[in-house]
Structure formats: structure tokens, C-alpha cells
CSV table of C-alpha atoms in Angstrom, one decimal:
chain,number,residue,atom,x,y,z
A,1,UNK,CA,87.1,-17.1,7.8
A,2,UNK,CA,89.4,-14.3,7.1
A,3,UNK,CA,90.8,-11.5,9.7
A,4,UNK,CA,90.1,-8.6,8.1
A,5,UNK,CA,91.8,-6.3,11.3
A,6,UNK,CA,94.3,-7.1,13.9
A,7,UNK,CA,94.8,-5.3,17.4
A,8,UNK,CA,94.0,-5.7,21.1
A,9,UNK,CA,92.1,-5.0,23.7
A,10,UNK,CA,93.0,-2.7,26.2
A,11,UNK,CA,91.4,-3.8,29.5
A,12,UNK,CA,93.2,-2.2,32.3
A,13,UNK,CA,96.9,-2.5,32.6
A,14,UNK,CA,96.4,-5.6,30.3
A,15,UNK,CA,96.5,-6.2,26.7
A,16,UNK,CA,94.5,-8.7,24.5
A,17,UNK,CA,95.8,-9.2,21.3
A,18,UNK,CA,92.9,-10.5,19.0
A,19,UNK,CA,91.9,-10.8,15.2
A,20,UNK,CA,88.5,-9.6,13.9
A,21,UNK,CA,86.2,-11.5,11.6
A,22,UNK,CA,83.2,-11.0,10.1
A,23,UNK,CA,80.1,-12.3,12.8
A,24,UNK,CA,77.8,-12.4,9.5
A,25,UNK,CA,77.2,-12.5,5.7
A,26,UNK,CA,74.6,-12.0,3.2
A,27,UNK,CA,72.6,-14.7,1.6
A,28,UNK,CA,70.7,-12.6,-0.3
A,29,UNK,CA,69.4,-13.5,-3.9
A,30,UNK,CA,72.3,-11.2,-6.4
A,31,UNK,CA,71.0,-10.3,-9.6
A,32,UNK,CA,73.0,-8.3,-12.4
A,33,UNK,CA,71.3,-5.7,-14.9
A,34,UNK,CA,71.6,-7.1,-18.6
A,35,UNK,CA,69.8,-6.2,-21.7
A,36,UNK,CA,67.0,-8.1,-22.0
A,37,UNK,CA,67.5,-8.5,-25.7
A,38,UNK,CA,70.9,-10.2,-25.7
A,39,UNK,CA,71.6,-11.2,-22.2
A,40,UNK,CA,74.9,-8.2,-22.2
A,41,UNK,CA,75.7,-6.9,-18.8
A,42,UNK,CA,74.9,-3.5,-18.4
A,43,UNK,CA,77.6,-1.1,-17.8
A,44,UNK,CA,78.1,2.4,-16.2
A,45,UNK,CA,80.0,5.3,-16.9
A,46,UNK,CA,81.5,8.2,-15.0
A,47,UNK,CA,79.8,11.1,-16.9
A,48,UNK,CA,80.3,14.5,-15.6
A,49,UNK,CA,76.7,16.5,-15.4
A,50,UNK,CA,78.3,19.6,-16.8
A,51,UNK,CA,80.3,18.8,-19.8
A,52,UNK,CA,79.0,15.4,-20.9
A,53,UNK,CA,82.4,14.1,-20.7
A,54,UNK,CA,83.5,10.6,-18.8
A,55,UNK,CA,86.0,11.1,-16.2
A,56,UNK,CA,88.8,9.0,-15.0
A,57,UNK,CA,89.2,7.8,-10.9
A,58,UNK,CA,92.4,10.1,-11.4
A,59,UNK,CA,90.2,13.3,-12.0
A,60,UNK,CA,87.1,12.5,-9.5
A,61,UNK,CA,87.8,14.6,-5.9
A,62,UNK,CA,85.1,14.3,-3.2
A,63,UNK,CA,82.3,17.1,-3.1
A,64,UNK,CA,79.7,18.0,-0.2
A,65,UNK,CA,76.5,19.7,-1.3
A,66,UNK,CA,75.3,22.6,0.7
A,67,UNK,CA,71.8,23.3,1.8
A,68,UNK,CA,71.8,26.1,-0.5
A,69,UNK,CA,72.7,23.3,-3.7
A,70,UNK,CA,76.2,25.1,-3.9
A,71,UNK,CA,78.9,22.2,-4.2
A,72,UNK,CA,82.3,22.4,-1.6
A,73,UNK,CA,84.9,20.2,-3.3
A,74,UNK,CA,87.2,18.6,-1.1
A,75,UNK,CA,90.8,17.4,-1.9
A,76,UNK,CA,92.8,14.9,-1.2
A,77,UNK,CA,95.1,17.4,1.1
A,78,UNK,CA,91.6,18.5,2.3
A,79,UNK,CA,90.7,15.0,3.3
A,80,UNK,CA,93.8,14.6,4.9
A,81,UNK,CA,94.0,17.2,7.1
A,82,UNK,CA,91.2,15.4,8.9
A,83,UNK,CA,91.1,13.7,12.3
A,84,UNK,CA,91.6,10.1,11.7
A,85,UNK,CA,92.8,7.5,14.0
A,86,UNK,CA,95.1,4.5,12.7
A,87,UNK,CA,95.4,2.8,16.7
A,88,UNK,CA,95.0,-1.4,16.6
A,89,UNK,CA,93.5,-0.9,19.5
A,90,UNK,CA,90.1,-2.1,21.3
A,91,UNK,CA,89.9,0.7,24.0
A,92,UNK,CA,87.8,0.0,26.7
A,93,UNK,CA,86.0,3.1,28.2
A,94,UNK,CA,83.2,1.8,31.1
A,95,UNK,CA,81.3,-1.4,31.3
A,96,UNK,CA,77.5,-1.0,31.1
A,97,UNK,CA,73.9,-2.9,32.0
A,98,UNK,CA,73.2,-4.6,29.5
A,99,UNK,CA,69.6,-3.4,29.1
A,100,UNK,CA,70.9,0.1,28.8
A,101,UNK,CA,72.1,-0.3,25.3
A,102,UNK,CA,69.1,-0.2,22.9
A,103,UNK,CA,69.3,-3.0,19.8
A,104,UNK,CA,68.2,-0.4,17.6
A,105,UNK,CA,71.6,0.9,18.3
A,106,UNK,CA,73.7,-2.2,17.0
A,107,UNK,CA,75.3,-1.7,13.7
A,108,UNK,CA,77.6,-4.7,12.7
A,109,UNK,CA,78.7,-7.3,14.4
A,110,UNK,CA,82.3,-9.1,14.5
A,111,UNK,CA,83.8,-12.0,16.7
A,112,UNK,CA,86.9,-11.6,18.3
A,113,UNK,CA,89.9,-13.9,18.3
A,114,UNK,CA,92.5,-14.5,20.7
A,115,UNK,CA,96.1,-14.9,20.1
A,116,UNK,CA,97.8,-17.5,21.3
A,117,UNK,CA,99.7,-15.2,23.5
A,118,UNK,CA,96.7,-13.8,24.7
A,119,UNK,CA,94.2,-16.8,25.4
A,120,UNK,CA,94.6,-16.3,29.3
A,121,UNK,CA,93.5,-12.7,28.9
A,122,UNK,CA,91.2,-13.0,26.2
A,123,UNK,CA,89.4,-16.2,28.9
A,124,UNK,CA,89.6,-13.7,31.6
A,125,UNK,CA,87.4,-10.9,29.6
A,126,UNK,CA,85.1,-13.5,28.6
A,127,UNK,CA,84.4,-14.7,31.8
A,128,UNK,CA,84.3,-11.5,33.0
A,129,UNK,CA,81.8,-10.0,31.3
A,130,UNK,CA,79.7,-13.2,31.5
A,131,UNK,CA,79.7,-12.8,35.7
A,132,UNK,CA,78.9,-9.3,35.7
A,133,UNK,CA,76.0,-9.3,33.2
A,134,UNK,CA,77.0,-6.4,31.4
A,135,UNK,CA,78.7,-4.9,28.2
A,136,UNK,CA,81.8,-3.1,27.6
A,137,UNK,CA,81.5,0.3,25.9
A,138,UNK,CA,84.5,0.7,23.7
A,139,UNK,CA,86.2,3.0,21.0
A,140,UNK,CA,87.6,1.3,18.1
A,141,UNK,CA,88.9,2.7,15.2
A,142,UNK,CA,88.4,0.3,11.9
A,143,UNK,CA,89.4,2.0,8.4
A,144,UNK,CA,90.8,4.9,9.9
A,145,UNK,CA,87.8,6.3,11.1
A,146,UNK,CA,86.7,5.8,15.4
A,147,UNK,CA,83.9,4.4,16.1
A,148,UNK,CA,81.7,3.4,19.1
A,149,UNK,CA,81.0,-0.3,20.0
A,150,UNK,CA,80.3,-2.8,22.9
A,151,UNK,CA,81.8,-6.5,23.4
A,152,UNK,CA,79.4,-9.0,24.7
A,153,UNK,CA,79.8,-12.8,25.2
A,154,UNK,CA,78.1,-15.5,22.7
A,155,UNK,CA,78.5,-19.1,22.7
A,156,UNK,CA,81.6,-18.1,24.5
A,157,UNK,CA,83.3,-16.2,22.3
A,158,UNK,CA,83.4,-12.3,22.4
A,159,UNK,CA,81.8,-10.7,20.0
A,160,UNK,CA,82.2,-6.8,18.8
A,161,UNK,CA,79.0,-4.8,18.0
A,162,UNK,CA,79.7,-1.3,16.4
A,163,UNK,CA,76.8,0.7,17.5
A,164,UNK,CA,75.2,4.2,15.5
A,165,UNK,CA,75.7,7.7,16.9
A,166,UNK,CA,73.0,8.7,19.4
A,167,UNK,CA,71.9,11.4,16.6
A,168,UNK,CA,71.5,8.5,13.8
A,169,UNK,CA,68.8,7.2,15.4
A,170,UNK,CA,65.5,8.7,14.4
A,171,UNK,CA,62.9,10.3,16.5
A,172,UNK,CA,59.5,8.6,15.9
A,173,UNK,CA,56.9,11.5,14.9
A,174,UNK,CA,53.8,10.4,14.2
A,175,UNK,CA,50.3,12.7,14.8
A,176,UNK,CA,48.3,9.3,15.1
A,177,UNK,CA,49.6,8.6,18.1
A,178,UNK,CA,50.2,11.6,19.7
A,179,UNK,CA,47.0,11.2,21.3
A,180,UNK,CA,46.5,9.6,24.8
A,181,UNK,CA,44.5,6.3,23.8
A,182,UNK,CA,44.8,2.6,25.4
A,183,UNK,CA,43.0,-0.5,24.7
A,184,UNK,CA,40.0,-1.6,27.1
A,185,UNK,CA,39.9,-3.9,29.7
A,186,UNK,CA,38.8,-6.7,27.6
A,187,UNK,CA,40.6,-5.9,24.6
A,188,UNK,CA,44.0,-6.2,26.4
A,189,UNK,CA,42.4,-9.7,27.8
A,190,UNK,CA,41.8,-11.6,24.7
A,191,UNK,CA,45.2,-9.8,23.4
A,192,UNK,CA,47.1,-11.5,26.2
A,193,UNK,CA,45.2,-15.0,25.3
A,194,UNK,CA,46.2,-14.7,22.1
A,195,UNK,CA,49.6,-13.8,23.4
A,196,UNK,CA,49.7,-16.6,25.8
A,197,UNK,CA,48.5,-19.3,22.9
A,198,UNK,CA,51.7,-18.2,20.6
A,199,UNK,CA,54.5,-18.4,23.6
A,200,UNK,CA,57.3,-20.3,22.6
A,201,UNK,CA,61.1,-20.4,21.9
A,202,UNK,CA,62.7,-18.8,19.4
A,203,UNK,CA,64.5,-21.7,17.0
A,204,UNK,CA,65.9,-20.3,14.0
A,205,UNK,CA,65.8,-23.6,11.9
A,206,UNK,CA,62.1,-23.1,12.1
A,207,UNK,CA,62.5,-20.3,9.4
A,208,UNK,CA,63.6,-20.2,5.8
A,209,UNK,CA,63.9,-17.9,3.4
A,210,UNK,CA,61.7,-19.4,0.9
A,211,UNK,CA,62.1,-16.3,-2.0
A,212,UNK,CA,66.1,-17.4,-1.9
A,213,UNK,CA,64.9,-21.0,-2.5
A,214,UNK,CA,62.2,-20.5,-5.1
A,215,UNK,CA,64.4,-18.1,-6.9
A,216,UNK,CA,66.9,-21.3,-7.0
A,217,UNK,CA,64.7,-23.5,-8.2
A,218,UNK,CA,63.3,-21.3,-11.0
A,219,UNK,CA,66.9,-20.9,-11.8
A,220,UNK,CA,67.6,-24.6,-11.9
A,221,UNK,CA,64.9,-25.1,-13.7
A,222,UNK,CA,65.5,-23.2,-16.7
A,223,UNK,CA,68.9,-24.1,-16.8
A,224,UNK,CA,67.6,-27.6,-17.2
A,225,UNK,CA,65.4,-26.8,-20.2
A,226,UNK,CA,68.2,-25.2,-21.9
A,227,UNK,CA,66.8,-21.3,-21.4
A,228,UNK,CA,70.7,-20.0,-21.4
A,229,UNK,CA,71.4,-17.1,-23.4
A,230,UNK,CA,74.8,-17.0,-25.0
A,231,UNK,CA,76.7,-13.5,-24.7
A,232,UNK,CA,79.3,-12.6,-26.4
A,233,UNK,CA,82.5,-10.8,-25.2
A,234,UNK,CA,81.7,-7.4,-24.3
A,235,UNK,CA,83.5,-5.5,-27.1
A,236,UNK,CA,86.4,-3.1,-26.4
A,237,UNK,CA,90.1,-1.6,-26.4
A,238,UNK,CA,91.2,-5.5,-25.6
A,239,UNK,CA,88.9,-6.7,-28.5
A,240,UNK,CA,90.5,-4.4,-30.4
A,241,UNK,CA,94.0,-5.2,-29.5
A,242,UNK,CA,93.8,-8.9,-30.3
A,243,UNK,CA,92.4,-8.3,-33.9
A,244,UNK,CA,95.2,-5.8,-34.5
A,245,UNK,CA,97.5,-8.9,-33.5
A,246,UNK,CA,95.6,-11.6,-35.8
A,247,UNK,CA,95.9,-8.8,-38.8
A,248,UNK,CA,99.3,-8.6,-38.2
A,249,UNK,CA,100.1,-12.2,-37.9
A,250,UNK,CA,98.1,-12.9,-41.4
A,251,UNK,CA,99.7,-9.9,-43.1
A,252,UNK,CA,103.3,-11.6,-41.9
A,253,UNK,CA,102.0,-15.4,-42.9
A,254,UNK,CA,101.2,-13.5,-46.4
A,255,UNK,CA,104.8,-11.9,-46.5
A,256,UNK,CA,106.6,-15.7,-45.7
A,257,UNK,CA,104.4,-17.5,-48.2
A,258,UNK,CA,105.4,-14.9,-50.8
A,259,UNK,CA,108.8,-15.5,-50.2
A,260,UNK,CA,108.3,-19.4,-50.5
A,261,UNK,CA,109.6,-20.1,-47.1
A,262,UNK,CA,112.8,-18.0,-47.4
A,263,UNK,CA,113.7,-15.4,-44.7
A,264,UNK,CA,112.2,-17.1,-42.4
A,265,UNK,CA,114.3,-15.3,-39.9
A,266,UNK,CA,113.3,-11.4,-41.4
A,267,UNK,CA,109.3,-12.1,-41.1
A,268,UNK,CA,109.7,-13.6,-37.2
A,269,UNK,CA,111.5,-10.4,-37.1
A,270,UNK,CA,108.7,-8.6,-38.4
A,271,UNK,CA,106.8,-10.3,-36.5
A,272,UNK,CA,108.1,-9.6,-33.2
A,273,UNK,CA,107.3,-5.7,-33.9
A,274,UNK,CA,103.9,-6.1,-34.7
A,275,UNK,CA,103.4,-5.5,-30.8
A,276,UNK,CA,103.7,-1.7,-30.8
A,277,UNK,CA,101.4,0.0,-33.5
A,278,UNK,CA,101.7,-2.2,-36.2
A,279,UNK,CA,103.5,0.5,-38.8
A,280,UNK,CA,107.1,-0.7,-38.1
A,281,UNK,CA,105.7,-4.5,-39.0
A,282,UNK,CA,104.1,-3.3,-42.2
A,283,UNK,CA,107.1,-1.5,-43.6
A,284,UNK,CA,109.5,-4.2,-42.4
A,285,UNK,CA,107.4,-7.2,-44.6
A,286,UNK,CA,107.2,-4.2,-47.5
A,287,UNK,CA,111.1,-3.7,-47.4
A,288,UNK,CA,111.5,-7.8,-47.1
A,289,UNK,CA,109.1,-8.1,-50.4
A,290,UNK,CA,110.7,-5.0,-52.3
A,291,UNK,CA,114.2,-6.9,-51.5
A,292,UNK,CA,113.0,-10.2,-52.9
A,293,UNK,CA,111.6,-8.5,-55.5
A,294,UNK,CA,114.9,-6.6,-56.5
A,295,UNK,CA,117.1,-10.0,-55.9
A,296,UNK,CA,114.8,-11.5,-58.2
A,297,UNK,CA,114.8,-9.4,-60.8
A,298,UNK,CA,118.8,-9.1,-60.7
A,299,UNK,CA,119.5,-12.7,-60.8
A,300,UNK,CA,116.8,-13.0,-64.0
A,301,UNK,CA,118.8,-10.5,-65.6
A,302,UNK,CA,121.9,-12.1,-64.9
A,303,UNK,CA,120.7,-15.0,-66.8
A,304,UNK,CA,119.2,-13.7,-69.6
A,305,UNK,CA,122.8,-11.6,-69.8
A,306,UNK,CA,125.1,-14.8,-69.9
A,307,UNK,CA,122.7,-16.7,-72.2
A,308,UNK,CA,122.9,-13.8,-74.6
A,309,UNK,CA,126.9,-14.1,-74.4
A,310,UNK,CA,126.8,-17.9,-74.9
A,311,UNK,CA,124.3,-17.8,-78.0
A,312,UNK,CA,127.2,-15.3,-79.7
A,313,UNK,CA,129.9,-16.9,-79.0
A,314,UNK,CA,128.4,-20.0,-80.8
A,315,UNK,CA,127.4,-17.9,-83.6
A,316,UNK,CA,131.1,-17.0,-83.9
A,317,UNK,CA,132.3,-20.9,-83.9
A,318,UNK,CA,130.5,-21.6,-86.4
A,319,UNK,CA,130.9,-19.2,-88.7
A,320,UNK,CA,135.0,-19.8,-88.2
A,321,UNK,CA,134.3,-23.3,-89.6
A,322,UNK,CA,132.3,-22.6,-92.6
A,323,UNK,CA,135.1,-19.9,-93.6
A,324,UNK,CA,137.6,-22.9,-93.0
């Protein structure tokens, strides 16, 4: 497991320096939204309502409806001018029965790690709380933000349960039982038989989720028969970027085999700026093929020149030995 917060508990004059882990995890069955056409993950934008326009993290502020559907935007100076509390500390504020705190009110759950400074403390809380049969009501403040909690003792280790405001608990309301009714005599009798014939122990190995394991097998299963749908990469600016670069690279392969191999040195230079927008690549393999083209055509008419000179001078020869 991995701390995800460090601090200590403060329990009197002495301090427990501990690590917090997560006391649970989720094993539920995750499935992603894809088209059912082509297997494609389905994506989400960050459209604004008003304008129709996507909008960047950079741009997105926080924004708090009123009752009257008028929206309060809140800044990120308004945000900070908020109480918050940044303590790595486990402040303990009374130790409570243990039947006064209702489950309904437990929230998340964490286990608590000594130090190795702290063990003899850390034992001593334990221990503590285990002789006294009760629960220690705490303030902790975890991502900036306090929060009320209790530590109680499993399997000997102490574990941290954050616990919901008094006013997130709900009120039940219903008119159906708002009237004064009660089973009979021998209602409540062959209740408590049937009560009586169902006693036993809780053993959590007894259970299993069987949805998680069917949907396993239904998986495995189709994976065996080869039911797999291919998807191709999601299309986009990277897409895009790597066939700039293979354009680039043929147009440069084009530009050395129309040199025949020569200057091999000018297209790895042309190469080497096909990384920006491709335009200083482009003219650097036009300006390598109009300066082939030119050296060509030079040394062709250098040729043709001196074999003009050598045919006349021939000429000349030869008519100096007929005259002779």
C-alpha cells in the first residue's frame, strides 16, 4: 500500500507520528462508453452552454448557482481567501461511547501507521482505546479542507473513520409511518422464530459478488471465441504531426535520389528542419534541386563549348596540309 498523507496524532502532551493508507478499494465491474459500431472510446468536451465554444482548464473558474438560477463565479483569489487548514495533524478533541456515534455517520475509512519513532506511543493509543471501549473524536484536515473523524481499534491497528456533518444526514419523512401502528402479539412471535432460526455469525467468505464474477466469465469467454474488436488510433493533432513527418521524410528521400546520392550532407540538413512547419524543409530540397540543376547545366555547356573548339581546331590542321 501507498501513504497517501503523513502527520501525527496529538494525544495529550504526546505526539504520534503516523502514515495514512487507504482502509479499502473498489472491486467494482469498470466499463468505458465506446461506439457500439467500431469499438472507439467515447470522448467529452468542455463546451460552454452559451457560446458553443470548447474551453480550456486555463479559462474554467468555479461557479455556485443561486436559488434564484443566477450564477456567482468564484476565482481563484476568491477560493483562496477561504479558511483552509494545511496542519499534519490528527487532533484529538474528547474520547466518546462507542455506541454514541451512529454508522450511518462513517464516511471513509483509513488505517494508521506508526513510525518507527512513534511505535511506543502509537501501542499506547491502541491499547488505550481498546481498555476504555470507546472512540476518539478527532479533527483532521486531509486536502486542505478539516474534517471530523473518530480512531477506533481493528485487528489491532488504529484505524481513521471520517465521519459526515450532523446536517448531511437526512431526516426520514415518510407519511406511512407517521402513524402509531405495531405488530400483534403473535405476529412479533413467529417473527422472533423466524429470527431465532437465521442467528448466526457474520463470515464474510460466505458472500461473493457473483455480477463481478459472471461479468468475468462473459468476458473470458468472448475473448476466447475471438469477439475482439480492433480500434484504431483515435485520430488527432498527434496523428497529424507524425504524417507531417513521414511527408517530409519521403519528400527529402525524393530530393537525395534525384541527386543520385550526392549531397548527402544538404538533404540530412533538410532533413533536420522538417521538425518546425515543414516550409523551411521544402524550400531547402527546392534550392538543393535548382543548384543541381544549374551545376548541371553549366558543366554540359562546358562540354559542348570545348568540343566545339577541338572540332575547329582540327578543321584548321587539316586544311594547313592540303594547302602544303
Amino acid at each position: 500500500m501507498r501513504a497517501i498523507w503523513k502527520g501525527a496524532v496529538s494525544f495529550g502532551l504526546v505526539n504520534v507520528p503516523v502514515r495514512l493508507f487507504s482502509a479499502t478499494e473498489n472491486h467494482d465491474v469498470q466499463f468505458r462508453q465506446v461506439h457500439e459500431k467500431d469499438g472507439g472510446r467515447i470522448k467529452y468536451q468542455r463546451v460552454c452552454a452559451i457560446d458553443g465554444e470548447e474551453v480550456p482548464y486555463s479559462d474554467i473558474a468555479k461557479g455556485y448557482e443561486a436559488a434564484d438560477g443566477q450564477m456567482v463565479v468564484l476565482t481563484d483569489e476568491d477560493m483562496k481567501s477561504l479558511p483552509t487548514r494545511s496542519t499534519k495533524e490528527i487532533s484529538i478533541e474528547k474520547f466518546v461511547p462507542s455506541e454514541q456515534i451512529d454508522p450511518l455517520l462513517f464516511d471513509k475509512s483509513y488505517y494508521l501507521e506508526p513510525d518507527k519513532t512513534g511505535l511506543k506511543p502509537y501501542v499506547l493509543l491502541r491499547d488505550a482505546l481498546e481498555k476504555a471501549d470507546r472512540m476518539a473524536l478527532v479533527t483532521v484536515s486531509v486536502r486542505s479542507r478539516m474534517t471530523l473523524a473518530v480512531l477506533r481499534v481493528r485487528d489491532g491497528v488504529i484505524v481513521l473513520q471520517t465521519l459526515l456533518w450532523a446536517d448531511e444526514v437526512r431526516t426520514p419523512e415518510f407519511e406511512s409511518l407517521s402513524e402509531e401502528t405495531h405488530a400483534t402479539a403473535k405476529e412479533l412471535a413467529m417473527a422472533s422464530s423466524l429470527v431465532d432460526s437465521l442467528s448466526g455469525d457474520y463470515e464474510p467468505e460466505e458472500f461473493e459478488d457473483d455480477y463481478a464474477e459472471a461479468v468475468t466469465a462473459l468476458v473470458a469467454t468472448k475473448i476466447e471465441g475471438g469477439e475482439l474488436t480492433e480500434t484504431p488510433d483515435a485520430t488527432g493533432e498527434e496523428t497529424e504531426v507524425v504524417d507531417l513527418l513521414a511527408a517530409l521524410q519521403r519528400s527529402v528521400d525524393k530530393a537525395k535520389a534525384a541527386k543520385g546520392g550526392s549531397g548527402t550532407s544538404d538533404a540530412s540538413g533538410a532533413q533536420s528542419t522538417t521538425t518546425g512547419d515543414g516550409t523551411s524543409a521544402k524550400k531547402a530540397a527546392k534550392k538543393t534541386s535548382t543548384t543541381t540543376a544549374a551545376t548541371t547545366k553549366a558543366a554540359a555547356k562546358k562540354s559542348t563549348t570545348k568540343k566545339a573548339a577541338t572540332k575547329k581546331a582540327a578543321t584548321k590542321k587539316a586544311a594547313t596540309k592540303k594547302a602544303s
